[in-house]
Every structure is written in C-alpha cells, then in structure tokens.
Amino acid sequence: MASGVARVDLDGRPIKPLTICMIGAGGFIGSHLCEKLMAETPHRVLALDVYSDKIKHLLEPGTLPWADRIQFHRLNIKHDSRLEGLIKMSDLTINLAAICTPADYNTRPLDTIYSNFIDALPVVKYCSENGKRLIHFSTCEVYGKTIGSFLPKESPLRQDPAYYMLSEDSSPCIFGPIEKQRWSYACAKQLIERLIYGEGAENGLEFTIVRPFNWIGPRMDFIPGIDGPSEGVPRVLACFSNALLRRQQLKLVDGGQSQRTFIFIKDAIEAVLLMIENPARANGHIFNVGNPNNEVTVRQLAEMMTQVYSKVNGEPPLEVPTVDVSSKEFYGEGYDDSDKRIPDMTIINRQLGWNPKTSLWDLLESTLTYQHRTYAEAIKKATSKPIAT
Ligand code: NAD
Ligand code: UDP
C-alpha cells in the first residue's frame, strides 16, 4: 500500500482490511482488480482461476511488497471441493468467472448456460449459508434490446431517453426468440441475478450485482494465433486490435450499426473498489457501471481505432480500413445483437458518488499503445515464419 494514512469509507468510517475470495481473478477484470487491491489497499486476495497468466506479474513470490497478501489457487469451480472452504475463509466473495465472449453464446449455448448459471449456484449457496457477502458480476446484456428498437425507424420517440436509457430498477429485459441462441448468456445471467436477489429477500444474503457496460483496456481477451487460438473470436476490442496489428481490414458485422458505450477498465475498477469498501451503501443494489458519454456505433469505433493506431505506430492506415460481413458469416447461426446500450447512472451516483472520467479517444490511445507494445513484435515474427512444407 502506497501511503500510511488510514483509509476511510464514504461515511468517514475506518476501513478494516478484508480477505477477498476472487473467483475468475485471472481474467481481464480480475487482473485489474487484483492490481488495484494490491497497490492501493491493505486487503488480502485469494485469487481463484484456471489460468494465472494475466496476474503472474503480481504473484512473484517474495519479491513484491504485497507478496503475502495475494495467493493464487488454480481451480475450476465446476468441480473442486476447496471452493466452500475458501469462501468460508473470506469476508467477501467476488464472482467474475464466466464464459463471456459473444462468439460462444450461439455456438456453445450449453457451456454458456452452465458457466453463467449452474456453475455460479454453489458460490451463491456457500455465501448465503455461511453469511458471507457476495459481489456478483452480471452484464448489461440482461437488458437485451431497447424498447426503442421496436419502433419504426423514423419514429421521433427513438430520440427520447425513455425508449433507450437502461435503468436498473425500471427497464425491462427484452431478449430475442429461443432459436437466437445469442441470448443464452443474457438469460442465464438474468436467472442468476434473480436467484441472488431471492436469496437476499428470503435468506438475508448480503449481495451487490454489477452490470458492466463494455469495459475495455489492456489484457482484454487474446490476440488470435499469439496468446489464444488462431480461429478464436474474442470481443470487439481484441478483434479490431488484431486486424490493426496485422494490417488487415476491420470486419463490421451487419454494417457496424449497433451502438455501444465503452468505459476504460481503470475507471470501472474505481467503482468496484467503492462497492467493496462501502458495503452499507452497496448491499442489496444492482449497479450499472459504464460511461454514457462514450457512445459510438461499431463503425465509428472502427474508424476511431484506425486513426488512433496510426498515431501509435506512425504508419498510415489502409486505404479501405473496414469491410462489411454478415453476422451469419462471422458468428454463425443464431447470432443476434443488442442495438444500443446507454447506462442510467442515477443509482451508482446516488449510492457511491462515482462517475467515469476517461474519454473514448484517451482510453483507446492508452489501450492501443499497450497492444502495440505487447504484440507487434510477436505478430511480425509469426507472420514472417516460412510456411512449413
Ligand atoms: P474473462 O473471460 O477475461 O475472465 C473470466 C475469468 O473466469 C477467466 O480468467 C476464466 O479462466 C475464469 N473462469 C471461467 N470459468 C471458470 C471456472 N469454472 N473456474 C475457475 N475460473 C473460471 O472476462 P472478464 O471480461 O474479466 O469478465 C468478468 C465478468 O464480468 C464475467 O462474469 C462477465 O460476464 C462480466 N462482464 C464483463 C464485461 C466486460 O466488459 N468485460 C461486460 C459484461 C459482463
Ligand atoms: N463486432 C464487429 N466486428 C468484430 C467483432 C465484433 O462488428 O470483429 C460487433 C458485434 O457484432 C457487436 C459489437 O461489435 O455489435 C460488440 O461486440 P463484442 O464482442 O465486444 O460484445 P458485445 O458488446 O456484443 O457484448
């Protein structure tokens, strides 16, 4: 921890050091949360995951100032009897474990549903039975499509926030038909939210549910063929980074008309830390965590990333930097999409006084600088290898 000044919560009460059982700690969000907790707080982390590559810089035994405050447990929560003991040992459990890449939702619906619902059940049960607090990671995707998307294209009501703003306590969850298996993820996340909410109502579970709205930044997903499978399809940031690094066209699914709001991972982690350290303000709440000021269409995102990357690597972009592909070609049968995602920030603002800070341009500049530094050489090597005969 950087300073010796006693840490206080938002109500001026001293914050006691906590032991946190973080499930999925080796992923994108988990790695940033571990970093923050180690660098700026006195809390201990029991980091659970099947992988540790993204947190290996935090785990060097003995050499780091926080070495005695983070412990990695390689385990799969699907089948590991150590899980309950680790939850019992902790003051708080944070569950991040999930299959959460859209390319899997329609092609691996069973794994998606098991991962996001069935595998989370014991975690909720152990927290509830042992009187432990739970912060569970859900998704903005539980909102599905906006009400406005069902209005005629030219309807002026589409401009009215009442038809698109996504609010935790009033927006409906609107999913497509069952054959659109894209919604298997959203539906599983919705059901686990309802179960947690029910455990709170009937059995007094202390919980907070987080709905991330497109958190992006360094270490998100993988670059296909470098630190992930060549045929793998990660989320959009990594897909576009991969294309830029390889000087290929960025693929726009169904014209890139869907809209998203992107938030810098470091801003979002600030919100999670406030939840961890202010249980009296966070318990019993569902929080949208996003940046409503950073809205773009996917096409605009592609254009901006192209410009930013050209600034980062000093090379002019391709003459035609994007290409249109159909969702069937890109994701296969059963893909569908959320049209627009603007988070209502009223509740998180009222409870935790939190606001995002980083503009889309700035967060892309810092993220693409990281991508270039981390992957450009490896890609150059991989693409210059002679093809085996
Ligand atoms: P991620 O895939 O990088 O991290 C998930 C981690 O969970 C991975 O390291 C994975 O190995 C681990 N995991 C999965 N199944 C496991 C199991 N059975 N046992 C042990 N470990 C397991 O994803 P992320 O972006 O860090 O997302 C974390 C959470 O936030 C997920 O629940 C996701 O649904 C939610 N979320 C994230 C975003 C976002 O913008 N990044 C958006 C919406 C929701
Ligand atoms: N997308 C795209 N090209 C890609 C990858 C994704 O046009 O190479 C689109 C995708 O169809 C969706 C948006 O980008 O409309 C965001 O996709 P992501 O995988 O990040 O997840 P989502 O926000 O849908 O959960």
PDB file of C-alpha atoms and ligand atoms in Angstrom, residues 23-31 48-51 54 75-79 95-101 105 115-116 119 136-141 185 189 210-216 219-221 235 263 265 341, ligand 1:
ATOM      1  CA  ILE A  23     -13.255 -16.189  -8.468  1.00  0.00           C
ATOM      2  CA  GLY A  24     -12.121 -15.566 -12.062  1.00  0.00           C
ATOM      3  CA  ALA A  25      -9.247 -13.408 -10.747  1.00  0.00           C
ATOM      4  CA  GLY A  26      -7.038 -14.452 -13.670  1.00  0.00           C
ATOM      5  CA  GLY A  27      -9.269 -12.819 -16.295  1.00  0.00           C
ATOM      6  CA  PHE A  28      -9.360  -9.310 -17.743  1.00  0.00           C
ATOM      7  CA  ILE A  29     -11.366  -7.590 -14.987  1.00  0.00           C
ATOM      8  CA  GLY A  30      -9.898  -9.784 -12.234  1.00  0.00           C
ATOM      9  CA  SER A  31      -6.341  -8.877 -13.183  1.00  0.00           C
ATOM     10  CA  LEU A  48      -9.106 -18.435  -7.911  1.00  0.00           C
ATOM     11  CA  ASP A  49      -8.940 -19.286 -11.598  1.00  0.00           C
ATOM     12  CA  VAL A  50      -7.921 -21.984 -14.030  1.00  0.00           C
ATOM     13  CA  TYR A  51      -5.370 -19.557 -15.557  1.00  0.00           C
ATOM     14  CA  LYS A  54      -2.727 -12.195 -16.621  1.00  0.00           C
ATOM     15  CA  LEU A  75      -9.059 -24.468  -9.539  1.00  0.00           C
ATOM     16  CA  ASN A  76     -12.142 -24.985 -11.647  1.00  0.00           C
ATOM     17  CA  ILE A  77     -15.268 -24.084  -9.683  1.00  0.00           C
ATOM     18  CA  LYS A  78     -17.227 -26.694 -11.636  1.00  0.00           C
ATOM     19  CA  HIS A  79     -15.663 -29.455  -9.575  1.00  0.00           C
ATOM     20  CA  ASN A  95     -17.528 -13.875  -8.645  1.00  0.00           C
ATOM     21  CA  LEU A  96     -16.182 -12.982 -12.082  1.00  0.00           C
ATOM     22  CA  ALA A  97     -15.973 -16.496 -13.540  1.00  0.00           C
ATOM     23  CA  ALA A  98     -17.908 -16.868 -16.767  1.00  0.00           C
ATOM     24  CA  ILE A  99     -17.902 -17.664 -20.432  1.00  0.00           C
ATOM     25  CA  CYS A 100     -18.491 -14.141 -21.726  1.00  0.00           C
ATOM     26  CA  THR A 101     -17.475 -13.849 -25.395  1.00  0.00           C
ATOM     27  CA  TYR A 105     -23.205 -17.743 -26.942  1.00  0.00           C
ATOM     28  CA  SER A 115     -20.942 -21.412 -16.855  1.00  0.00           C
ATOM     29  CA  ASN A 116     -23.140 -18.393 -16.177  1.00  0.00           C
ATOM     30  CA  ASP A 119     -21.570 -23.080 -12.009  1.00  0.00           C
ATOM     31  CA  HIS A 136     -21.567 -10.957  -8.402  1.00  0.00           C
ATOM     32  CA  PHE A 137     -20.668  -9.910 -11.932  1.00  0.00           C
ATOM     33  CA  SER A 138     -23.655  -9.929 -14.240  1.00  0.00           C
ATOM     34  CA  THR A 139     -23.842  -7.968 -17.511  1.00  0.00           C
ATOM     35  CA  CYS A 140     -25.550  -5.038 -19.239  1.00  0.00           C
ATOM     36  CA  GLU A 141     -26.711  -7.663 -21.685  1.00  0.00           C
ATOM     37  CA  TYR A 185     -25.842 -15.759 -21.948  1.00  0.00           C
ATOM     38  CA  LYS A 189     -27.167 -14.067 -16.197  1.00  0.00           C
ATOM     39  CA  VAL A 210     -22.565  -5.408 -11.109  1.00  0.00           C
ATOM     40  CA  ARG A 211     -23.716  -4.879 -14.695  1.00  0.00           C
ATOM     41  CA  PRO A 212     -20.626  -3.921 -16.723  1.00  0.00           C
ATOM     42  CA  PHE A 213     -21.228  -1.923 -19.927  1.00  0.00           C
ATOM     43  CA  ASN A 214     -18.361  -2.785 -22.331  1.00  0.00           C
ATOM     44  CA  TRP A 215     -15.333  -2.338 -20.047  1.00  0.00           C
ATOM     45  CA  ILE A 216     -12.222  -2.280 -22.209  1.00  0.00           C
ATOM     46  CA  ARG A 219      -5.235  -7.524 -21.204  1.00  0.00           C
ATOM     47  CA  MET A 220      -8.762  -7.876 -22.580  1.00  0.00           C
ATOM     48  CA  ASP A 221      -9.257 -11.310 -24.182  1.00  0.00           C
ATOM     49  CA  ARG A 235     -14.685  -9.379 -28.164  1.00  0.00           C
ATOM     50  CA  ILE A 263     -15.596   2.586 -20.469  1.00  0.00           C
ATOM     51  CA  ILE A 265     -11.230  -0.523 -17.245  1.00  0.00           C
ATOM     52  CA  ARG A 341     -26.609   0.432 -24.545  1.00  0.00           C
TER      53      ARG A 341
HETATM   54  P1  NAD B   1     -12.607 -13.004 -18.669  1.00  0.00           P
HETATM   55  O1  NAD B   1     -13.017 -14.118 -19.563  1.00  0.00           O
HETATM   56  O2  NAD B   1     -11.379 -12.260 -19.000  1.00  0.00           O
HETATM   57  O3  NAD B   1     -12.495 -13.518 -17.168  1.00  0.00           O
HETATM   58  C1  NAD B   1     -13.235 -14.582 -16.642  1.00  0.00           C
HETATM   59  C2  NAD B   1     -12.271 -15.480 -15.867  1.00  0.00           C
HETATM   60  O4  NAD B   1     -13.041 -16.514 -15.241  1.00  0.00           O
HETATM   61  C3  NAD B   1     -11.254 -16.170 -16.790  1.00  0.00           C
HETATM   62  O5  NAD B   1      -9.926 -15.946 -16.337  1.00  0.00           O
HETATM   63  C4  NAD B   1     -11.610 -17.649 -16.685  1.00  0.00           C
HETATM   64  O6  NAD B   1     -10.476 -18.515 -16.750  1.00  0.00           O
HETATM   65  C5  NAD B   1     -12.290 -17.708 -15.321  1.00  0.00           C
HETATM   66  N1  NAD B   1     -13.205 -18.852 -15.226  1.00  0.00           N
HETATM   67  C6  NAD B   1     -14.227 -19.152 -16.058  1.00  0.00           C
HETATM   68  N2  NAD B   1     -14.808 -20.281 -15.670  1.00  0.00           N
HETATM   69  C7  NAD B   1     -14.146 -20.714 -14.573  1.00  0.00           C
HETATM   70  C8  NAD B   1     -14.281 -21.842 -13.731  1.00  0.00           C
HETATM   71  N3  NAD B   1     -15.220 -22.770 -13.969  1.00  0.00           N
HETATM   72  N4  NAD B   1     -13.446 -21.980 -12.681  1.00  0.00           N
HETATM   73  C9  NAD B   1     -12.467 -21.053 -12.451  1.00  0.00           C
HETATM   74  N5  NAD B   1     -12.291 -19.961 -13.226  1.00  0.00           N
HETATM   75  C10 NAD B   1     -13.123 -19.803 -14.272  1.00  0.00           C
HETATM   76  O7  NAD B   1     -13.855 -11.991 -18.615  1.00  0.00           O
HETATM   77  P2  NAD B   1     -13.974 -10.526 -17.979  1.00  0.00           P
HETATM   78  O8  NAD B   1     -14.154  -9.556 -19.087  1.00  0.00           O
HETATM   79  O9  NAD B   1     -12.924 -10.317 -16.977  1.00  0.00           O
HETATM   80  O10 NAD B   1     -15.402 -10.641 -17.270  1.00  0.00           O
HETATM   81  C11 NAD B   1     -15.566 -10.966 -15.900  1.00  0.00           C
HETATM   82  C12 NAD B   1     -17.057 -10.968 -15.557  1.00  0.00           C
HETATM   83  O11 NAD B   1     -17.669  -9.722 -15.929  1.00  0.00           O
HETATM   84  C13 NAD B   1     -17.866 -12.053 -16.264  1.00  0.00           C
HETATM   85  O12 NAD B   1     -18.810 -12.567 -15.364  1.00  0.00           O
HETATM   86  C14 NAD B   1     -18.566 -11.331 -17.393  1.00  0.00           C
HETATM   87  O13 NAD B   1     -19.768 -11.954 -17.737  1.00  0.00           O
HETATM   88  C15 NAD B   1     -18.785  -9.964 -16.780  1.00  0.00           C
HETATM   89  N6  NAD B   1     -18.875  -8.925 -17.816  1.00  0.00           N
HETATM   90  C16 NAD B   1     -17.759  -8.332 -18.341  1.00  0.00           C
HETATM   91  C17 NAD B   1     -17.914  -7.350 -19.312  1.00  0.00           C
HETATM   92  C18 NAD B   1     -16.749  -6.584 -19.868  1.00  0.00           C
HETATM   93  O14 NAD B   1     -16.990  -5.520 -20.412  1.00  0.00           O
HETATM   94  N7  NAD B   1     -15.518  -7.029 -19.756  1.00  0.00           N
HETATM   95  C19 NAD B   1     -19.182  -6.996 -19.782  1.00  0.00           C
HETATM   96  C20 NAD B   1     -20.279  -7.648 -19.249  1.00  0.00           C
HETATM   97  C21 NAD B   1     -20.121  -8.603 -18.262  1.00  0.00           C
END
